[in-house]
């Protein structure tokens, strides 16, 4: 069975996005640098609980 699951990532401004993470390969919480529509800049999105 695949270990790729949907996770929720949130920026400092409060924008929430969903992405996928392979739980077998990555055991730590994700921090992704993505474009935030609210601030119109690239921000760090941190993994949060669903």
PDB file of N, CA and C in Angstrom:
ATOM      1  N   UNK A   1       0.837  -1.182   0.000  1.00  0.00           N
ATOM      2  CA  UNK A   1       0.000   0.000   0.000  1.00  0.00           C
ATOM      3  C   UNK A   1       0.883   1.247   0.000  1.00  0.00           C
ATOM      4  N   UNK A   2       0.496   2.234  -0.756  1.00  0.00           N
ATOM      5  CA  UNK A   2       1.259   3.467  -0.867  1.00  0.00           C
ATOM      6  C   UNK A   2       1.192   4.259   0.439  1.00  0.00           C
ATOM      7  N   UNK A   3       2.295   4.900   0.769  1.00  0.00           N
ATOM      8  CA  UNK A   3       2.350   5.714   1.972  1.00  0.00           C
ATOM      9  C   UNK A   3       2.271   7.205   1.652  1.00  0.00           C
ATOM     10  N   UNK A   4       1.817   7.545   0.445  1.00  0.00           N
ATOM     11  CA  UNK A   4       1.688   8.942   0.047  1.00  0.00           C
ATOM     12  C   UNK A   4       0.324   9.442   0.494  1.00  0.00           C
ATOM     13  N   UNK A   5       0.315  10.431   1.387  1.00  0.00           N
ATOM     14  CA  UNK A   5      -0.929  10.942   1.954  1.00  0.00           C
ATOM     15  C   UNK A   5      -1.007  12.450   1.772  1.00  0.00           C
ATOM     16  N   UNK A   6      -2.223  12.980   1.784  1.00  0.00           N
ATOM     17  CA  UNK A   6      -2.421  14.422   1.738  1.00  0.00           C
ATOM     18  C   UNK A   6      -2.065  15.028   3.083  1.00  0.00           C
ATOM     19  N   UNK A   7      -1.359  16.154   3.044  1.00  0.00           N
ATOM     20  CA  UNK A   7      -1.061  16.890   4.267  1.00  0.00           C
ATOM     21  C   UNK A   7      -1.483  18.338   4.067  1.00  0.00           C
ATOM     22  N   UNK A   8      -1.649  19.034   5.171  1.00  0.00           N
ATOM     23  CA  UNK A   8      -2.074  20.429   5.167  1.00  0.00           C
ATOM     24  C   UNK A   8      -0.866  21.282   5.540  1.00  0.00           C
ATOM     25  N   UNK A   9      -0.557  22.305   4.733  1.00  0.00           N
ATOM     26  CA  UNK A   9       0.538  23.225   5.041  1.00  0.00           C
ATOM     27  C   UNK A   9      -0.037  24.632   5.161  1.00  0.00           C
ATOM     28  N   UNK A  10       0.518  25.413   6.107  1.00  0.00           N
ATOM     29  CA  UNK A  10      -0.022  26.733   6.414  1.00  0.00           C
ATOM     30  C   UNK A  10       1.109  27.753   6.466  1.00  0.00           C
ATOM     31  N   UNK A  11       0.869  28.938   5.904  1.00  0.00           N
ATOM     32  CA  UNK A  11       1.866  30.007   5.934  1.00  0.00           C
ATOM     33  C   UNK A  11       1.656  30.870   7.178  1.00  0.00           C
ATOM     34  N   UNK A  12       2.577  31.801   7.377  1.00  0.00           N
ATOM     35  CA  UNK A  12       2.477  32.701   8.527  1.00  0.00           C
ATOM     36  C   UNK A  12       1.271  33.631   8.395  1.00  0.00           C
ATOM     37  N   UNK A  13       0.868  33.948   7.160  1.00  0.00           N
ATOM     38  CA  UNK A  13      -0.282  34.837   6.966  1.00  0.00           C
ATOM     39  C   UNK A  13      -1.612  34.115   7.115  1.00  0.00           C
ATOM     40  N   UNK A  14      -1.576  32.767   7.188  1.00  0.00           N
ATOM     41  CA  UNK A  14      -2.794  32.010   7.420  1.00  0.00           C
ATOM     42  C   UNK A  14      -3.335  31.276   6.208  1.00  0.00           C
ATOM     43  N   UNK A  15      -2.696  31.414   5.050  1.00  0.00           N
ATOM     44  CA  UNK A  15      -3.139  30.713   3.843  1.00  0.00           C
ATOM     45  C   UNK A  15      -2.856  29.221   3.990  1.00  0.00           C
ATOM     46  N   UNK A  16      -3.844  28.385   3.677  1.00  0.00           N
ATOM     47  CA  UNK A  16      -3.722  26.933   3.827  1.00  0.00           C
ATOM     48  C   UNK A  16      -3.743  26.281   2.452  1.00  0.00           C
ATOM     49  N   UNK A  17      -2.790  25.380   2.218  1.00  0.00           N
ATOM     50  CA  UNK A  17      -2.721  24.602   0.986  1.00  0.00           C
ATOM     51  C   UNK A  17      -2.611  23.132   1.343  1.00  0.00           C
ATOM     52  N   UNK A  18      -2.930  22.264   0.390  1.00  0.00           N
ATOM     53  CA  UNK A  18      -2.779  20.830   0.579  1.00  0.00           C
ATOM     54  C   UNK A  18      -1.738  20.320  -0.398  1.00  0.00           C
ATOM     55  N   UNK A  19      -0.901  19.389   0.054  1.00  0.00           N
ATOM     56  CA  UNK A  19       0.110  18.768  -0.788  1.00  0.00           C
ATOM     57  C   UNK A  19       0.261  17.316  -0.371  1.00  0.00           C
ATOM     58  N   UNK A  20       1.117  16.577  -1.041  1.00  0.00           N
ATOM     59  CA  UNK A  20       1.309  15.157  -0.746  1.00  0.00           C
ATOM     60  C   UNK A  20       2.677  14.923  -0.126  1.00  0.00           C
ATOM     61  N   UNK A  21       2.758  13.895   0.726  1.00  0.00           N
ATOM     62  CA  UNK A  21       4.014  13.550   1.384  1.00  0.00           C
ATOM     63  C   UNK A  21       4.106  12.040   1.493  1.00  0.00           C
ATOM     64  N   UNK A  22       5.261  11.482   1.152  1.00  0.00           N
ATOM     65  CA  UNK A  22       5.504  10.058   1.305  1.00  0.00           C
ATOM     66  C   UNK A  22       5.974   9.826   2.740  1.00  0.00           C
ATOM     67  N   UNK A  23       5.120   9.253   3.581  1.00  0.00           N
ATOM     68  CA  UNK A  23       5.421   9.101   5.002  1.00  0.00           C
ATOM     69  C   UNK A  23       6.504   8.064   5.266  1.00  0.00           C
ATOM     70  N   UNK A  24       6.751   7.150   4.307  1.00  0.00           N
ATOM     71  CA  UNK A  24       7.824   6.173   4.481  1.00  0.00           C
ATOM     72  C   UNK A  24       9.195   6.815   4.316  1.00  0.00           C
ATOM     73  N   UNK A  25       9.308   7.769   3.405  1.00  0.00           N
ATOM     74  CA  UNK A  25      10.601   8.378   3.101  1.00  0.00           C
ATOM     75  C   UNK A  25      10.908   9.594   3.963  1.00  0.00           C
ATOM     76  N   UNK A  26       9.877  10.347   4.363  1.00  0.00           N
ATOM     77  CA  UNK A  26      10.073  11.589   5.114  1.00  0.00           C
ATOM     78  C   UNK A  26       9.438  11.428   6.483  1.00  0.00           C
ATOM     79  N   UNK A  27      10.268  11.475   7.538  1.00  0.00           N
ATOM     80  CA  UNK A  27       9.719  11.280   8.883  1.00  0.00           C
ATOM     81  C   UNK A  27       9.550  12.593   9.648  1.00  0.00           C
ATOM     82  N   UNK A  28      10.103  13.682   9.132  1.00  0.00           N
ATOM     83  CA  UNK A  28       9.977  14.971   9.829  1.00  0.00           C
ATOM     84  C   UNK A  28       8.834  15.784   9.215  1.00  0.00           C
ATOM     85  N   UNK A  29       8.492  16.896   9.852  1.00  0.00           N
ATOM     86  CA  UNK A  29       7.442  17.766   9.318  1.00  0.00           C
ATOM     87  C   UNK A  29       8.011  18.578   8.153  1.00  0.00           C
ATOM     88  N   UNK A  30       7.187  18.776   7.134  1.00  0.00           N
ATOM     89  CA  UNK A  30       7.631  19.483   5.937  1.00  0.00           C
ATOM     90  C   UNK A  30       7.613  20.987   6.138  1.00  0.00           C
ATOM     91  N   UNK A  31       8.572  21.656   5.492  1.00  0.00           N
ATOM     92  CA  UNK A  31       8.586  23.106   5.357  1.00  0.00           C
ATOM     93  C   UNK A  31       8.845  23.386   3.887  1.00  0.00           C
ATOM     94  N   UNK A  32       7.859  23.932   3.198  1.00  0.00           N
ATOM     95  CA  UNK A  32       7.962  24.193   1.771  1.00  0.00           C
ATOM     96  C   UNK A  32       7.952  25.690   1.513  1.00  0.00           C
ATOM     97  N   UNK A  33       8.743  26.123   0.537  1.00  0.00           N
ATOM     98  CA  UNK A  33       8.730  27.518   0.132  1.00  0.00           C
ATOM     99  C   UNK A  33       7.837  27.619  -1.094  1.00  0.00           C
ATOM    100  N   UNK A  34       6.678  28.283  -0.933  1.00  0.00           N
ATOM    101  CA  UNK A  34       5.696  28.390  -2.008  1.00  0.00           C
ATOM    102  C   UNK A  34       5.212  29.840  -2.095  1.00  0.00           C
ATOM    103  N   UNK A  35       4.524  30.149  -3.181  1.00  0.00           N
ATOM    104  CA  UNK A  35       3.988  31.494  -3.382  1.00  0.00           C
ATOM    105  C   UNK A  35       2.714  31.679  -2.567  1.00  0.00           C
ATOM    106  N   UNK A  36       2.671  32.737  -1.778  1.00  0.00           N
ATOM    107  CA  UNK A  36       1.504  33.073  -0.959  1.00  0.00           C
ATOM    108  C   UNK A  36       0.707  34.166  -1.672  1.00  0.00           C
ATOM    109  N   UNK A  37      -0.559  33.870  -1.994  1.00  0.00           N
ATOM    110  CA  UNK A  37      -1.390  34.828  -2.726  1.00  0.00           C
ATOM    111  C   UNK A  37      -1.721  36.051  -1.885  1.00  0.00           C
ATOM    112  N   UNK A  38      -1.774  35.910  -0.567  1.00  0.00           N
ATOM    113  CA  UNK A  38      -2.142  37.039   0.295  1.00  0.00           C
ATOM    114  C   UNK A  38      -1.040  38.093   0.340  1.00  0.00           C
ATOM    115  N   UNK A  39       0.203  37.666   0.524  1.00  0.00           N
ATOM    116  CA  UNK A  39       1.320  38.602   0.633  1.00  0.00           C
ATOM    117  C   UNK A  39       2.000  38.851  -0.698  1.00  0.00           C
ATOM    118  N   UNK A  40       1.671  38.051  -1.727  1.00  0.00           N
ATOM    119  CA  UNK A  40       2.258  38.128  -3.059  1.00  0.00           C
ATOM    120  C   UNK A  40       3.776  37.966  -3.016  1.00  0.00           C
ATOM    121  N   UNK A  41       4.244  37.063  -2.129  1.00  0.00           N
ATOM    122  CA  UNK A  41       5.667  36.747  -1.988  1.00  0.00           C
ATOM    123  C   UNK A  41       5.820  35.253  -1.788  1.00  0.00           C
ATOM    124  N   UNK A  42       7.041  34.772  -1.918  1.00  0.00           N
ATOM    125  CA  UNK A  42       7.325  33.384  -1.581  1.00  0.00           C
ATOM    126  C   UNK A  42       7.490  33.290  -0.076  1.00  0.00           C
ATOM    127  N   UNK A  43       6.729  32.427   0.549  1.00  0.00           N
ATOM    128  CA  UNK A  43       6.729  32.267   2.002  1.00  0.00           C
ATOM    129  C   UNK A  43       7.031  30.822   2.351  1.00  0.00           C
ATOM    130  N   UNK A  44       7.395  30.586   3.598  1.00  0.00           N
ATOM    131  CA  UNK A  44       7.607  29.226   4.092  1.00  0.00           C
ATOM    132  C   UNK A  44       6.281  28.704   4.630  1.00  0.00           C
ATOM    133  N   UNK A  45       5.851  27.568   4.109  1.00  0.00           N
ATOM    134  CA  UNK A  45       4.637  26.898   4.558  1.00  0.00           C
ATOM    135  C   UNK A  45       5.054  25.728   5.433  1.00  0.00           C
ATOM    136  N   UNK A  46       4.493  25.627   6.632  1.00  0.00           N
ATOM    137  CA  UNK A  46       4.824  24.554   7.565  1.00  0.00           C
ATOM    138  C   UNK A  46       3.665  23.582   7.686  1.00  0.00           C
ATOM    139  N   UNK A  47       3.999  22.318   7.866  1.00  0.00           N
ATOM    140  CA  UNK A  47       2.984  21.272   7.998  1.00  0.00           C
ATOM    141  C   UNK A  47       2.239  21.426   9.322  1.00  0.00           C
ATOM    142  N   UNK A  48       0.910  21.313   9.262  1.00  0.00           N
ATOM    143  CA  UNK A  48       0.068  21.382  10.458  1.00  0.00           C
ATOM    144  C   UNK A  48      -0.863  20.179  10.462  1.00  0.00           C
ATOM    145  N   UNK A  49      -1.524  19.947  11.589  1.00  0.00           N
ATOM    146  CA  UNK A  49      -2.490  18.847  11.671  1.00  0.00           C
ATOM    147  C   UNK A  49      -3.719  19.177  10.854  1.00  0.00           C
ATOM    148  N   UNK A  50      -4.368  18.145  10.338  1.00  0.00           N
ATOM    149  CA  UNK A  50      -5.598  18.339   9.558  1.00  0.00           C
ATOM    150  C   UNK A  50      -6.751  18.734  10.430  1.00  0.00           C
TER     151      UNK A  50
END
